[in-house]
PDB file of C-alpha atoms in Angstrom:
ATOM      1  CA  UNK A 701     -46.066 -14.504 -60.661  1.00 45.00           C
ATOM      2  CA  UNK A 702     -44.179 -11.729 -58.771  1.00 45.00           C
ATOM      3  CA  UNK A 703     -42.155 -11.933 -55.757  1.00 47.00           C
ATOM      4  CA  UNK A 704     -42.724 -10.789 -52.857  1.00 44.00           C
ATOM      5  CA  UNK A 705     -39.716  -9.379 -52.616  1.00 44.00           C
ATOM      6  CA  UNK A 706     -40.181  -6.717 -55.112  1.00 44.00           C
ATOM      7  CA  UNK A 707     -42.574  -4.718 -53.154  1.00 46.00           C
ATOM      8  CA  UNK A 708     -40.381  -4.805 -49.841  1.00 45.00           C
ATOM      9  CA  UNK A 709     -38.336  -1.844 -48.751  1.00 46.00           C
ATOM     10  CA  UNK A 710     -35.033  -2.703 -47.566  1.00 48.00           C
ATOM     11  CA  UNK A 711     -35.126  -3.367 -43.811  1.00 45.00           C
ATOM     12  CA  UNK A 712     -32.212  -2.460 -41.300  1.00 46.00           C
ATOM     13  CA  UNK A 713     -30.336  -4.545 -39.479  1.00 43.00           C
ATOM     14  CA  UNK A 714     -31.106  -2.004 -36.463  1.00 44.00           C
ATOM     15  CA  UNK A 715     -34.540  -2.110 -37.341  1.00 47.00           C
ATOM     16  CA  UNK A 716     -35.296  -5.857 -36.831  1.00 42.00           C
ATOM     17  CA  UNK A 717     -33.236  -6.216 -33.868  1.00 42.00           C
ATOM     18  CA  UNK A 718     -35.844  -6.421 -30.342  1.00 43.00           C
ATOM     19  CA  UNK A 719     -34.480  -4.690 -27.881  1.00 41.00           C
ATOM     20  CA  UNK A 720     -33.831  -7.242 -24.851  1.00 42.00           C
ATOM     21  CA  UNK A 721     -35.502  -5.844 -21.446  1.00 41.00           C
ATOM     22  CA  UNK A 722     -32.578  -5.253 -19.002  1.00 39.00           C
ATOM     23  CA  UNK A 723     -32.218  -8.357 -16.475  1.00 42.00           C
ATOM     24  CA  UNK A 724     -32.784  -7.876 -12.855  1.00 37.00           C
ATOM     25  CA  UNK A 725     -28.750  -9.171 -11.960  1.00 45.00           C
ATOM     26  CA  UNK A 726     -27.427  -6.266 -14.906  1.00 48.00           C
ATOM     27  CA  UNK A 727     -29.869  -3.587 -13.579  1.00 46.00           C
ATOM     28  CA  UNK A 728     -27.485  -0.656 -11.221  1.00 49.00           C
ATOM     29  CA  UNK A 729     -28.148  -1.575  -7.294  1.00 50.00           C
ATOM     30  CA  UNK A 730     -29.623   1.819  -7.287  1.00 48.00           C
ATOM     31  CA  UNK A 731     -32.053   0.941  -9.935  1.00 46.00           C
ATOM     32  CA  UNK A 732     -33.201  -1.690  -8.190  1.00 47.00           C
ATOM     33  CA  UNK A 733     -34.201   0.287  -4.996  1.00 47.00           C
ATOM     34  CA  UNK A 734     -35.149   3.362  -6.795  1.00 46.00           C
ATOM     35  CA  UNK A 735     -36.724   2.741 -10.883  1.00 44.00           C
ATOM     36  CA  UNK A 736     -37.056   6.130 -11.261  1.00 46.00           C
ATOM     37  CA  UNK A 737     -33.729   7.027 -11.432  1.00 43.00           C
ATOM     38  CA  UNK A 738     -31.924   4.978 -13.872  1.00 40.00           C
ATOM     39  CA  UNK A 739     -29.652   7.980 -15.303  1.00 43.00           C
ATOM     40  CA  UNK A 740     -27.947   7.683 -12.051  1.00 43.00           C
ATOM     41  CA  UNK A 741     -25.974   4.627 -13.709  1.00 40.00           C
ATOM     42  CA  UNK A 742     -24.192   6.937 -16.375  1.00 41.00           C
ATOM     43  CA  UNK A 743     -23.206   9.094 -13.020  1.00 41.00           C
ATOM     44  CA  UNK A 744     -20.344   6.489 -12.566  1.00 43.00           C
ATOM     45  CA  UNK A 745     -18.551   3.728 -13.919  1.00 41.00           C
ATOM     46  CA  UNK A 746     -20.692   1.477 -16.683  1.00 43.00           C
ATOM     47  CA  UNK A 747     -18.934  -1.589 -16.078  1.00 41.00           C
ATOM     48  CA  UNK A 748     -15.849  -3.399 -14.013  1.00 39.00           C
ATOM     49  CA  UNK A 749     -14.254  -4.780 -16.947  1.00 43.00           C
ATOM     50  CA  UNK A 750     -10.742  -5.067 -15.912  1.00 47.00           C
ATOM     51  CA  UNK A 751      -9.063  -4.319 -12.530  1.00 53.00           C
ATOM     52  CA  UNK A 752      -8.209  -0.799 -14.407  1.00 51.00           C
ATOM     53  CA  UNK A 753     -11.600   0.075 -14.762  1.00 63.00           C
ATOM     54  CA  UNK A 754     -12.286   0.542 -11.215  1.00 70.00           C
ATOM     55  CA  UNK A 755     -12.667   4.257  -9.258  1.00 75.00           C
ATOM     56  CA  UNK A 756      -8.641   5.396  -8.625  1.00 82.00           C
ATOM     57  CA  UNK A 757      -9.899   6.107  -4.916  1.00 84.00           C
ATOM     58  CA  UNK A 758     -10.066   2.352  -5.039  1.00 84.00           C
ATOM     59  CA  UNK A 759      -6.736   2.149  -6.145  1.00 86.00           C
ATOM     60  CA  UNK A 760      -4.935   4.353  -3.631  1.00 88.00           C
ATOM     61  CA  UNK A 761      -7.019   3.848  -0.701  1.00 91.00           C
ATOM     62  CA  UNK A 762      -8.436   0.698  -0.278  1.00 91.00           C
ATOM     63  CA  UNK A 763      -5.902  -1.632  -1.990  1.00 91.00           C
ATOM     64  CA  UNK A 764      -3.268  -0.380   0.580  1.00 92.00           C
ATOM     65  CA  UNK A 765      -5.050  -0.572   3.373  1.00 93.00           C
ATOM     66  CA  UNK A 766      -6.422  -4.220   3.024  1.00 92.00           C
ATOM     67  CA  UNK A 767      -3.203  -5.444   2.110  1.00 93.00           C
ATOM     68  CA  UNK A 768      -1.854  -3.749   5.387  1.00 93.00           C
ATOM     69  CA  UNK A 769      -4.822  -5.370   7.146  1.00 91.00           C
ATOM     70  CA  UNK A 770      -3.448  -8.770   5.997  1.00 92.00           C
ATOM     71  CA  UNK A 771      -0.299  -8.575   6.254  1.00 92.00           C
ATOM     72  CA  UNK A 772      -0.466  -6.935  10.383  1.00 90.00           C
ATOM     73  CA  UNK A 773      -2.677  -9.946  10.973  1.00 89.00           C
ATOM     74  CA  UNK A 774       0.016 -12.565   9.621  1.00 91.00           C
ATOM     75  CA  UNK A 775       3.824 -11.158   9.613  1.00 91.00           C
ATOM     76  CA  UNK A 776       4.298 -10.089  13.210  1.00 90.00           C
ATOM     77  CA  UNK A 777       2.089 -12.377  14.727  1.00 88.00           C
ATOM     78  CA  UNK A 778       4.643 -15.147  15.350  1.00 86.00           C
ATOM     79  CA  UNK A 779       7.291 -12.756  16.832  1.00 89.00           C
ATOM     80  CA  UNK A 780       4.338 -10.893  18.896  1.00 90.00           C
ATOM     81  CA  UNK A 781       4.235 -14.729  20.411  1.00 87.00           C
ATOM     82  CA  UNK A 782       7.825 -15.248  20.748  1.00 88.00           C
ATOM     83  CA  UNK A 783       8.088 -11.655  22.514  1.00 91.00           C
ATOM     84  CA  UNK A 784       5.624 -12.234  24.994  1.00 90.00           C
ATOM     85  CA  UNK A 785       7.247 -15.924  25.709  1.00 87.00           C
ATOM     86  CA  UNK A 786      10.251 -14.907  25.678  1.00 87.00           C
ATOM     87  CA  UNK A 787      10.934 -11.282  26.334  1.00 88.00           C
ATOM     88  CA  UNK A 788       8.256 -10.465  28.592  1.00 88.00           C
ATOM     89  CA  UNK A 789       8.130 -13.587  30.396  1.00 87.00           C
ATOM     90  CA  UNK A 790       4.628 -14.343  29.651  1.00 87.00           C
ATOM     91  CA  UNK A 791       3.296 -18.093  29.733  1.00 85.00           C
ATOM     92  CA  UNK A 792       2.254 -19.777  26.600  1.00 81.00           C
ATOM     93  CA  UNK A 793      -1.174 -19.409  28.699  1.00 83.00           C
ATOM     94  CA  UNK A 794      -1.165 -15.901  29.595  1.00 84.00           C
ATOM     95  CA  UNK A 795       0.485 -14.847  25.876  1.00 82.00           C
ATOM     96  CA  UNK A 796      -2.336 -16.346  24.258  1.00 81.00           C
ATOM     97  CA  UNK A 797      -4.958 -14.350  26.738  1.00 85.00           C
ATOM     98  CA  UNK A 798      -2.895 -11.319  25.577  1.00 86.00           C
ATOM     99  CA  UNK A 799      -3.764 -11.935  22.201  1.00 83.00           C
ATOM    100  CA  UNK A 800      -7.104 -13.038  22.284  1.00 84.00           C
ATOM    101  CA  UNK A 801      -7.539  -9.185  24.858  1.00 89.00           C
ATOM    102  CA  UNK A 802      -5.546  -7.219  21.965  1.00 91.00           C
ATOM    103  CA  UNK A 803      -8.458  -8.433  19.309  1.00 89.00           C
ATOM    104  CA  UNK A 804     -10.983  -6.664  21.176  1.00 90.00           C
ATOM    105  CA  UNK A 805     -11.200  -3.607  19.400  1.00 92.00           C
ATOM    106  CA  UNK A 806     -12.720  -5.580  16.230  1.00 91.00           C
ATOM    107  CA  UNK A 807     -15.617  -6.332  18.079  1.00 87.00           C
ATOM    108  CA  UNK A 808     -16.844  -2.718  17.880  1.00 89.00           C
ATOM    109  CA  UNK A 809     -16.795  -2.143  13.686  1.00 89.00           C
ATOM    110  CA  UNK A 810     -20.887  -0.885  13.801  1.00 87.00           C
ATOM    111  CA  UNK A 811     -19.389   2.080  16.537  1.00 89.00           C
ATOM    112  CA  UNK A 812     -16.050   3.225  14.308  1.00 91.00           C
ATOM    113  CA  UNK A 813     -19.015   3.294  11.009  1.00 88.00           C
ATOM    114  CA  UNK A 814     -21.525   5.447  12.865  1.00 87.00           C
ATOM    115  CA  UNK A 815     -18.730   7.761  13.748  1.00 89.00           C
ATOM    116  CA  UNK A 816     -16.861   7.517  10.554  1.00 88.00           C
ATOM    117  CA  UNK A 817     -20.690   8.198   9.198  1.00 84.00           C
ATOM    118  CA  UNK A 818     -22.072  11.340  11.362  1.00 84.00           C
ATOM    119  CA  UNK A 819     -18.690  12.860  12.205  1.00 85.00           C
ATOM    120  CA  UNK A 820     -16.930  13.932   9.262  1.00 84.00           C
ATOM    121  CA  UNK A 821     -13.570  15.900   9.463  1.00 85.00           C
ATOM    122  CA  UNK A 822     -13.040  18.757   7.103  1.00 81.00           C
ATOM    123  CA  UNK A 823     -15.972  17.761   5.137  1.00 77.00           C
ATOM    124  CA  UNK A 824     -14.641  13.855   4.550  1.00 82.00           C
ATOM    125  CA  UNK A 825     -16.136  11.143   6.188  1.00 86.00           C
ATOM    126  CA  UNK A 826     -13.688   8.298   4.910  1.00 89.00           C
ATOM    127  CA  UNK A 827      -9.369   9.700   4.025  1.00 90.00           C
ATOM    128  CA  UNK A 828      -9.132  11.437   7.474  1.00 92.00           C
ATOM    129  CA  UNK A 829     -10.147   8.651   9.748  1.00 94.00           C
ATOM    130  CA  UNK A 830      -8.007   6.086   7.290  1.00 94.00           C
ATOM    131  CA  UNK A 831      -4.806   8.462   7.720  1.00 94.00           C
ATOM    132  CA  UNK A 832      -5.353   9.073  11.048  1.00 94.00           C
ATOM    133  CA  UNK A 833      -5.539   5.498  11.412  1.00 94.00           C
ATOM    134  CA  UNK A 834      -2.822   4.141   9.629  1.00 94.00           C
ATOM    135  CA  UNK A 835      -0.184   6.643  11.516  1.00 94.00           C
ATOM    136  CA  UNK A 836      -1.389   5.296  14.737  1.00 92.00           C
ATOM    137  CA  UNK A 837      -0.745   2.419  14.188  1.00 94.00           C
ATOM    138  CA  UNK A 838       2.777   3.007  12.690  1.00 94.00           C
ATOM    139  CA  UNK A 839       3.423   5.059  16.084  1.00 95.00           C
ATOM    140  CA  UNK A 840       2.292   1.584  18.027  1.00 95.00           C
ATOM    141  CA  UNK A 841       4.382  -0.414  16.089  1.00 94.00           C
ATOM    142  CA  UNK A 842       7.565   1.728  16.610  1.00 94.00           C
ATOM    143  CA  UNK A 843       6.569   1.494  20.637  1.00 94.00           C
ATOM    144  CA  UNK A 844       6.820  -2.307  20.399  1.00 93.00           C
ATOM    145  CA  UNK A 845       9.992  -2.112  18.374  1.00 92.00           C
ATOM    146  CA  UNK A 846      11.881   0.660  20.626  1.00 91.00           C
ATOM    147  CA  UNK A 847      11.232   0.710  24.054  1.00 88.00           C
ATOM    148  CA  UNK A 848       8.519  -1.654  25.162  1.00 90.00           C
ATOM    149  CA  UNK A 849       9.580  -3.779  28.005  1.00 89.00           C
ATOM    150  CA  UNK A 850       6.395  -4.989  30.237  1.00 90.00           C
ATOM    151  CA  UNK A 851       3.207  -7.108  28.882  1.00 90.00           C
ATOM    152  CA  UNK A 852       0.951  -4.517  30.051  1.00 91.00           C
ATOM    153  CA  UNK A 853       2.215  -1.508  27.489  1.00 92.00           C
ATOM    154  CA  UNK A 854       2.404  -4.371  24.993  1.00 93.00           C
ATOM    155  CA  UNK A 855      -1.134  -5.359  25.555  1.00 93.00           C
ATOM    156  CA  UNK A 856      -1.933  -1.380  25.088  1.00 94.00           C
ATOM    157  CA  UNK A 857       0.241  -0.433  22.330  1.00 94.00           C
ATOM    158  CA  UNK A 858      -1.542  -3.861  20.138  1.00 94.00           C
ATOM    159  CA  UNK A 859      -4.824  -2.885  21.432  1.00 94.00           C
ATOM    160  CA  UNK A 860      -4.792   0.273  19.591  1.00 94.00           C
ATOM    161  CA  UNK A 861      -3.295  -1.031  16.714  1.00 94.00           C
ATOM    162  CA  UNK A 862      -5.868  -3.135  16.278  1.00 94.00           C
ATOM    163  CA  UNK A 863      -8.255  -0.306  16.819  1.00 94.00           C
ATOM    164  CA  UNK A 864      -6.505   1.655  14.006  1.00 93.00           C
ATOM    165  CA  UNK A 865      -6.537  -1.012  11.753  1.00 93.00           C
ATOM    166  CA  UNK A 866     -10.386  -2.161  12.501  1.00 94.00           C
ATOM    167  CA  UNK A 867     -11.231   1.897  11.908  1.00 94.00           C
ATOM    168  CA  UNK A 868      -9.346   1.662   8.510  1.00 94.00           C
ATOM    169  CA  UNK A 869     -11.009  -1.225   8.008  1.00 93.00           C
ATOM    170  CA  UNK A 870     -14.754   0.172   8.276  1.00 93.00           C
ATOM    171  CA  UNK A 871     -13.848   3.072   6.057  1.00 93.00           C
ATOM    172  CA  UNK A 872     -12.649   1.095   3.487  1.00 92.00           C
ATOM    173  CA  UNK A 873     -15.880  -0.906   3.475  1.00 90.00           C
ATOM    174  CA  UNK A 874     -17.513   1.817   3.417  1.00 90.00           C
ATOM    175  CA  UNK A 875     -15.900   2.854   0.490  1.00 89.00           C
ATOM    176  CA  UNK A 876     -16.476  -0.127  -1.981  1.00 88.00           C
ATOM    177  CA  UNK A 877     -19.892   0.038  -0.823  1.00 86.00           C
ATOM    178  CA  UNK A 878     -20.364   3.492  -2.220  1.00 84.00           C
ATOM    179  CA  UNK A 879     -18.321   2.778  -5.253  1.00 83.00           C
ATOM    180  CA  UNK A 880     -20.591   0.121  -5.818  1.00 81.00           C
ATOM    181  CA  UNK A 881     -24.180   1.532  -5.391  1.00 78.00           C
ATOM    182  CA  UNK A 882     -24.740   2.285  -9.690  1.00 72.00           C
ATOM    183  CA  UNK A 883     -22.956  -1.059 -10.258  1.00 72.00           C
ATOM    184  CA  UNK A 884     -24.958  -4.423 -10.862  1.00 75.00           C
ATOM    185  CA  UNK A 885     -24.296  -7.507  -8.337  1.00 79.00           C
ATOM    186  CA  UNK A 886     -21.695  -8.789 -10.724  1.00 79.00           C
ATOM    187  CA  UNK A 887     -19.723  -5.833 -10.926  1.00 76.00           C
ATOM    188  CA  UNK A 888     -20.326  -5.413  -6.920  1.00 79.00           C
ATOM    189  CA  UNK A 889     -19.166  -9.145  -6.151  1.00 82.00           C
ATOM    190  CA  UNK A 890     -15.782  -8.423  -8.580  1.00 82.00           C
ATOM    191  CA  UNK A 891     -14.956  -5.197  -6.535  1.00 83.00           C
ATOM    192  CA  UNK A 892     -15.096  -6.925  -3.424  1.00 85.00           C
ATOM    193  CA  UNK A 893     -12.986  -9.783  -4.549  1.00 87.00           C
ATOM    194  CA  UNK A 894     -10.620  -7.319  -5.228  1.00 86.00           C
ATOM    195  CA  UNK A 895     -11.432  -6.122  -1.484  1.00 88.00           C
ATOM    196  CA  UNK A 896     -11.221  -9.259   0.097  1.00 90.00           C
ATOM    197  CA  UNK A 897      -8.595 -10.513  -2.367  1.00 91.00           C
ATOM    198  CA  UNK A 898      -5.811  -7.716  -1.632  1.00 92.00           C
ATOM    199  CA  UNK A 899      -6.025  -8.369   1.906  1.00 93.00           C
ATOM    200  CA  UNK A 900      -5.574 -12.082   1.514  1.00 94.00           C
ATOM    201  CA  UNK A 901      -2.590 -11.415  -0.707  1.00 94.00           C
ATOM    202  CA  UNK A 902      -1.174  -9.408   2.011  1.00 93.00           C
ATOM    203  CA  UNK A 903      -1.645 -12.167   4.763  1.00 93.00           C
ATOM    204  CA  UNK A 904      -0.456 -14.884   2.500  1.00 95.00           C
ATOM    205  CA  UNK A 905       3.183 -12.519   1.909  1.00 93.00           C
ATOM    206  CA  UNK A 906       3.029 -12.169   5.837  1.00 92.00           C
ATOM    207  CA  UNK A 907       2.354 -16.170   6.544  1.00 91.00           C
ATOM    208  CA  UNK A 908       4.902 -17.037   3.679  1.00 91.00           C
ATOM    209  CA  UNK A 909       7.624 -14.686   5.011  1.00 91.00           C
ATOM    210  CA  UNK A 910       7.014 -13.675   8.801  1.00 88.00           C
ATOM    211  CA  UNK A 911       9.164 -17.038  10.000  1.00 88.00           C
ATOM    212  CA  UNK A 912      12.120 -15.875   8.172  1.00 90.00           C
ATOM    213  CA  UNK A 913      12.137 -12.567   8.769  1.00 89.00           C
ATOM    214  CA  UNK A 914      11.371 -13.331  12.126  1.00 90.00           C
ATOM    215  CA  UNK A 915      14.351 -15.573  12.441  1.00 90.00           C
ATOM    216  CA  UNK A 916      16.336 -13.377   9.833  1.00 91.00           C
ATOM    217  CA  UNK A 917      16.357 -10.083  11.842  1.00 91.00           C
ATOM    218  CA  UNK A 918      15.005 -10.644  15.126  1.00 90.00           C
ATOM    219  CA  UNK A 919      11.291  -9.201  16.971  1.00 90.00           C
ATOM    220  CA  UNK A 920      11.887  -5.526  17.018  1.00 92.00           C
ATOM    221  CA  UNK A 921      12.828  -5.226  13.952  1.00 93.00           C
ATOM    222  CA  UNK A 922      10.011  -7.014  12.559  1.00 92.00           C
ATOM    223  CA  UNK A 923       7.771  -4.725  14.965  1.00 93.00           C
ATOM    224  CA  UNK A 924      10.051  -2.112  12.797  1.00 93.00           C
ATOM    225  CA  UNK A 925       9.283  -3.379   9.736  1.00 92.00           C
ATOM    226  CA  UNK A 926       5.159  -3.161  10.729  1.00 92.00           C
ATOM    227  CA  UNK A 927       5.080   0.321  11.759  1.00 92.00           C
ATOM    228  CA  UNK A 928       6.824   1.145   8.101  1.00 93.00           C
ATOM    229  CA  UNK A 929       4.374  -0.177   6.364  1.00 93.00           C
ATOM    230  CA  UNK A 930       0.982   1.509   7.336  1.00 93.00           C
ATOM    231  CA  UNK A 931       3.152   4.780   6.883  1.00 93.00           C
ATOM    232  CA  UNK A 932       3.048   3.905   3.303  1.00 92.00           C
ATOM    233  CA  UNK A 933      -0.577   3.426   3.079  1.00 91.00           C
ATOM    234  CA  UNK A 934      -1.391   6.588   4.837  1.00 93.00           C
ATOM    235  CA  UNK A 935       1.228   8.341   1.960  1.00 93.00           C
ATOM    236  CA  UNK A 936      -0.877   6.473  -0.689  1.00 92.00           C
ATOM    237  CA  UNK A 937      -4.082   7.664   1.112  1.00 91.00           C
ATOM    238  CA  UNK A 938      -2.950  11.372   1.201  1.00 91.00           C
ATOM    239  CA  UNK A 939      -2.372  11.526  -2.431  1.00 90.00           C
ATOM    240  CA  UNK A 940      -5.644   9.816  -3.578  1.00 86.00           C
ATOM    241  CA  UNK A 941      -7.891  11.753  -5.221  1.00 83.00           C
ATOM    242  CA  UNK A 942     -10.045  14.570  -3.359  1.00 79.00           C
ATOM    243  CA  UNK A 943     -13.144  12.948  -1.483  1.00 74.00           C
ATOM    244  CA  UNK A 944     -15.970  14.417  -2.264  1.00 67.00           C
ATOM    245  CA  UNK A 945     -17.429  16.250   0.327  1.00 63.00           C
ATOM    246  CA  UNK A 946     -20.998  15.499   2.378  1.00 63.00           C
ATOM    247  CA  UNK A 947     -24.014  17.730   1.141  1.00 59.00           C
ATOM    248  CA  UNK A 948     -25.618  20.212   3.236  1.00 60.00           C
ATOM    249  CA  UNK A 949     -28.474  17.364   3.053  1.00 60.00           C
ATOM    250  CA  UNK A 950     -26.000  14.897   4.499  1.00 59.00           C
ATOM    251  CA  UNK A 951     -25.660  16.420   7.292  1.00 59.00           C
ATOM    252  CA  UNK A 952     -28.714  17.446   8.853  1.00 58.00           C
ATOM    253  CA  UNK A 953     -29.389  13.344   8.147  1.00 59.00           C
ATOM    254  CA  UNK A 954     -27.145  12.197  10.557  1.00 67.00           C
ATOM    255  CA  UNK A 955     -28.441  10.020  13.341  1.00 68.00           C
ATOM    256  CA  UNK A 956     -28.365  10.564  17.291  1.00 75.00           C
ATOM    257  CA  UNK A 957     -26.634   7.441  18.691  1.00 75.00           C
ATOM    258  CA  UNK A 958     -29.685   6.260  20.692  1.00 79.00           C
ATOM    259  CA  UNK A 959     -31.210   6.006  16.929  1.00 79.00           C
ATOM    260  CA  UNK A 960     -27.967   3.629  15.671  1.00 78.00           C
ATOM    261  CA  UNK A 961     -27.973   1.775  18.959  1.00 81.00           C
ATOM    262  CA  UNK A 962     -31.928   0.831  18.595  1.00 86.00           C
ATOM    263  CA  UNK A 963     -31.407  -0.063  14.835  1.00 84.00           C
ATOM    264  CA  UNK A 964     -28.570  -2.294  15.999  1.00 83.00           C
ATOM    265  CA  UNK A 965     -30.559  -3.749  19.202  1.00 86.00           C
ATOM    266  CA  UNK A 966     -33.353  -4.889  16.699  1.00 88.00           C
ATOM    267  CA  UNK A 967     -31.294  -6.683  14.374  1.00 86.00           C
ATOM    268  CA  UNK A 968     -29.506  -8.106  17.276  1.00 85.00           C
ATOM    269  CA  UNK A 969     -32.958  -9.699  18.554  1.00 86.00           C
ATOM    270  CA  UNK A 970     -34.116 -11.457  16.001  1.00 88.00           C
ATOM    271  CA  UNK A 971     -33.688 -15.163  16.093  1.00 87.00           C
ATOM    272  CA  UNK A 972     -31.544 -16.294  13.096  1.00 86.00           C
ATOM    273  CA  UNK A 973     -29.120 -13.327  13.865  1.00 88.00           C
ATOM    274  CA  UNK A 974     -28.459 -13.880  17.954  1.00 87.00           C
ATOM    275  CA  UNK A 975     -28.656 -18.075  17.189  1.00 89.00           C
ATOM    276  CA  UNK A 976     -26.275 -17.373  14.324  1.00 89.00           C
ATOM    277  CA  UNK A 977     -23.803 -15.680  17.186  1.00 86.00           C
ATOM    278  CA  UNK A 978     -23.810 -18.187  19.672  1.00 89.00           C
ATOM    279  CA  UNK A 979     -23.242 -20.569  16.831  1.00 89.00           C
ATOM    280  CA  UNK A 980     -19.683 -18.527  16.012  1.00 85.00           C
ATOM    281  CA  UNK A 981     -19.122 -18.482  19.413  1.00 83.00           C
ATOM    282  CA  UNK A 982     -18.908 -21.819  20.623  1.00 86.00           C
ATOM    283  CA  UNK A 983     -17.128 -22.481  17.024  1.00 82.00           C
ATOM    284  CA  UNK A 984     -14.505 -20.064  17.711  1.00 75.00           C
ATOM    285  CA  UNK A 985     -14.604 -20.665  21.504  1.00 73.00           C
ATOM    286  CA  UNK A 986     -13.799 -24.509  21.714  1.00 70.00           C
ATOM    287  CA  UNK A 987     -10.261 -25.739  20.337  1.00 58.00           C
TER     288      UNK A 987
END
């Protein structure tokens, strides 16, 4: 009798391997909305192994920035209270009107993205705005902590803090979601826990700290201390790397606001998005 294995040729590991078909969660976002491009996942980064694998502009823009977002929403807040109590003169009623008013300008993220969007500076749609940004709100800041000495021109110089910070804000979004369109929704949802997880390391330093420094060095210097600190994310923004700039294509694709007002209008009417509203509403409305 002869074995069969004296007639067989020797077989490669590679050759009896199957290739597996790629799954629908490791497939690139962009793959998933457009097959016929799948060589636009080598156009990036293959994979978010590490916090080190991620895009530098990551690194140097939006890192800063959230962590200023947390920490301007936690470390002055208490001494923003105490100065309109006590400073100003302002009722525990009318300093908590002041600021629930100075919030406002987060209400209005969709406007700050279709100009961010449609209007780029220079070419760049994104480090302009965020620069422009943070240094307004370091001049507001250094209002509060300098000469400041009447609720209204409080209420105006937090107002467009805020607004600074909620522009920031959007462009950093915007951002990650660009850095993330050849990624798969695993390497997505890590890059926006680093999002998300910066700026809630930044208001957990400011919640941790802001009662002693508040009681440490006083209100104005804490207002001191917060205009410092989006100067340094506007320095870290500057030397980023170079944002690429908008194609010729880009820009004859930008939308008329009537357009962006419609699109937000109809998403605004349907019923699980205006019941899910008045839903946060009463939620955030009632103690």
């Amino acid at each position: 009798m002869v074995s069969c294995t004296e007639d067989m040729a020797p077989v490669s590991k590679h050759d009896t391997m199957e290739t597996a078909p790629l799954a629908y969660d490791d497939a690139p976002l962009c793959m998933k909305d457009q097959p016929d491009q799948a060589e636009c996942a080598d156009e990036h980064l293959t994979a978010l192994d590490s916090f080190l694998g991620v895009d530098p502009v990551f690194h140097y823009v939006v890192i800063p920035n959230m962590v200023v977002k947390g920490l301007q929403d936690t470390l002055p807040a208490l001494g923003t209270l105490y100065f309109f109590k006590d400073d100003l003169g302002v009722g525990p009623v009318g300093a908590t009107s002041a600021i629930a008013i100075v919030n406002l300008p987060w209400t209005l993220k969709p406007i700050y993205g279709y100009i961010s969007d449609n209007y780029p500076i220079y070419g760049m749609r994104r480090k302009p705005y965020i620069v422009g940004s943070m240094l307004f709100m370091c001049l507001m800041w250094l209002c509060m902590a300098t000469f400041i000495h009447d609720k209204y021109s409080a209420i105006f110089c937090l107002i467009f803090a805020n607004l600074g910070a909620a522009i920031a804000n959007v462009c950093c979004e915007a951002i990650t979601v660009e850095l993330t369109c050849d990624l798969n929704y695993k390497q997505a949802a890590l890059l926006q826990s680093y999002l998300w997880g910066s700026c809630a390391a930044g208001a957990f330093v400011g919640s941790a700290f802001g009662g002693f420094v508040l009681e440490a060095i006083g209100k104005r210097w804490m207002f001191g201390i917060m205009s410092f600190i989006p100067a340094c994310s506007a320095i870290s923004t500057i030397l980023a790397p170079a944002e690429t700039a908008i194609s010729d294509e880009a820009k004859v694709a930008t939308e008329s606001f009537s357009a962006f007002a419609t699109k937000i209008v109809a998403v605004l009417v349907e019923s699980h998005v205006w019941r899910a509203c008045i839903f946060l509403f009463i939620f955030f409305a009632v103690p």
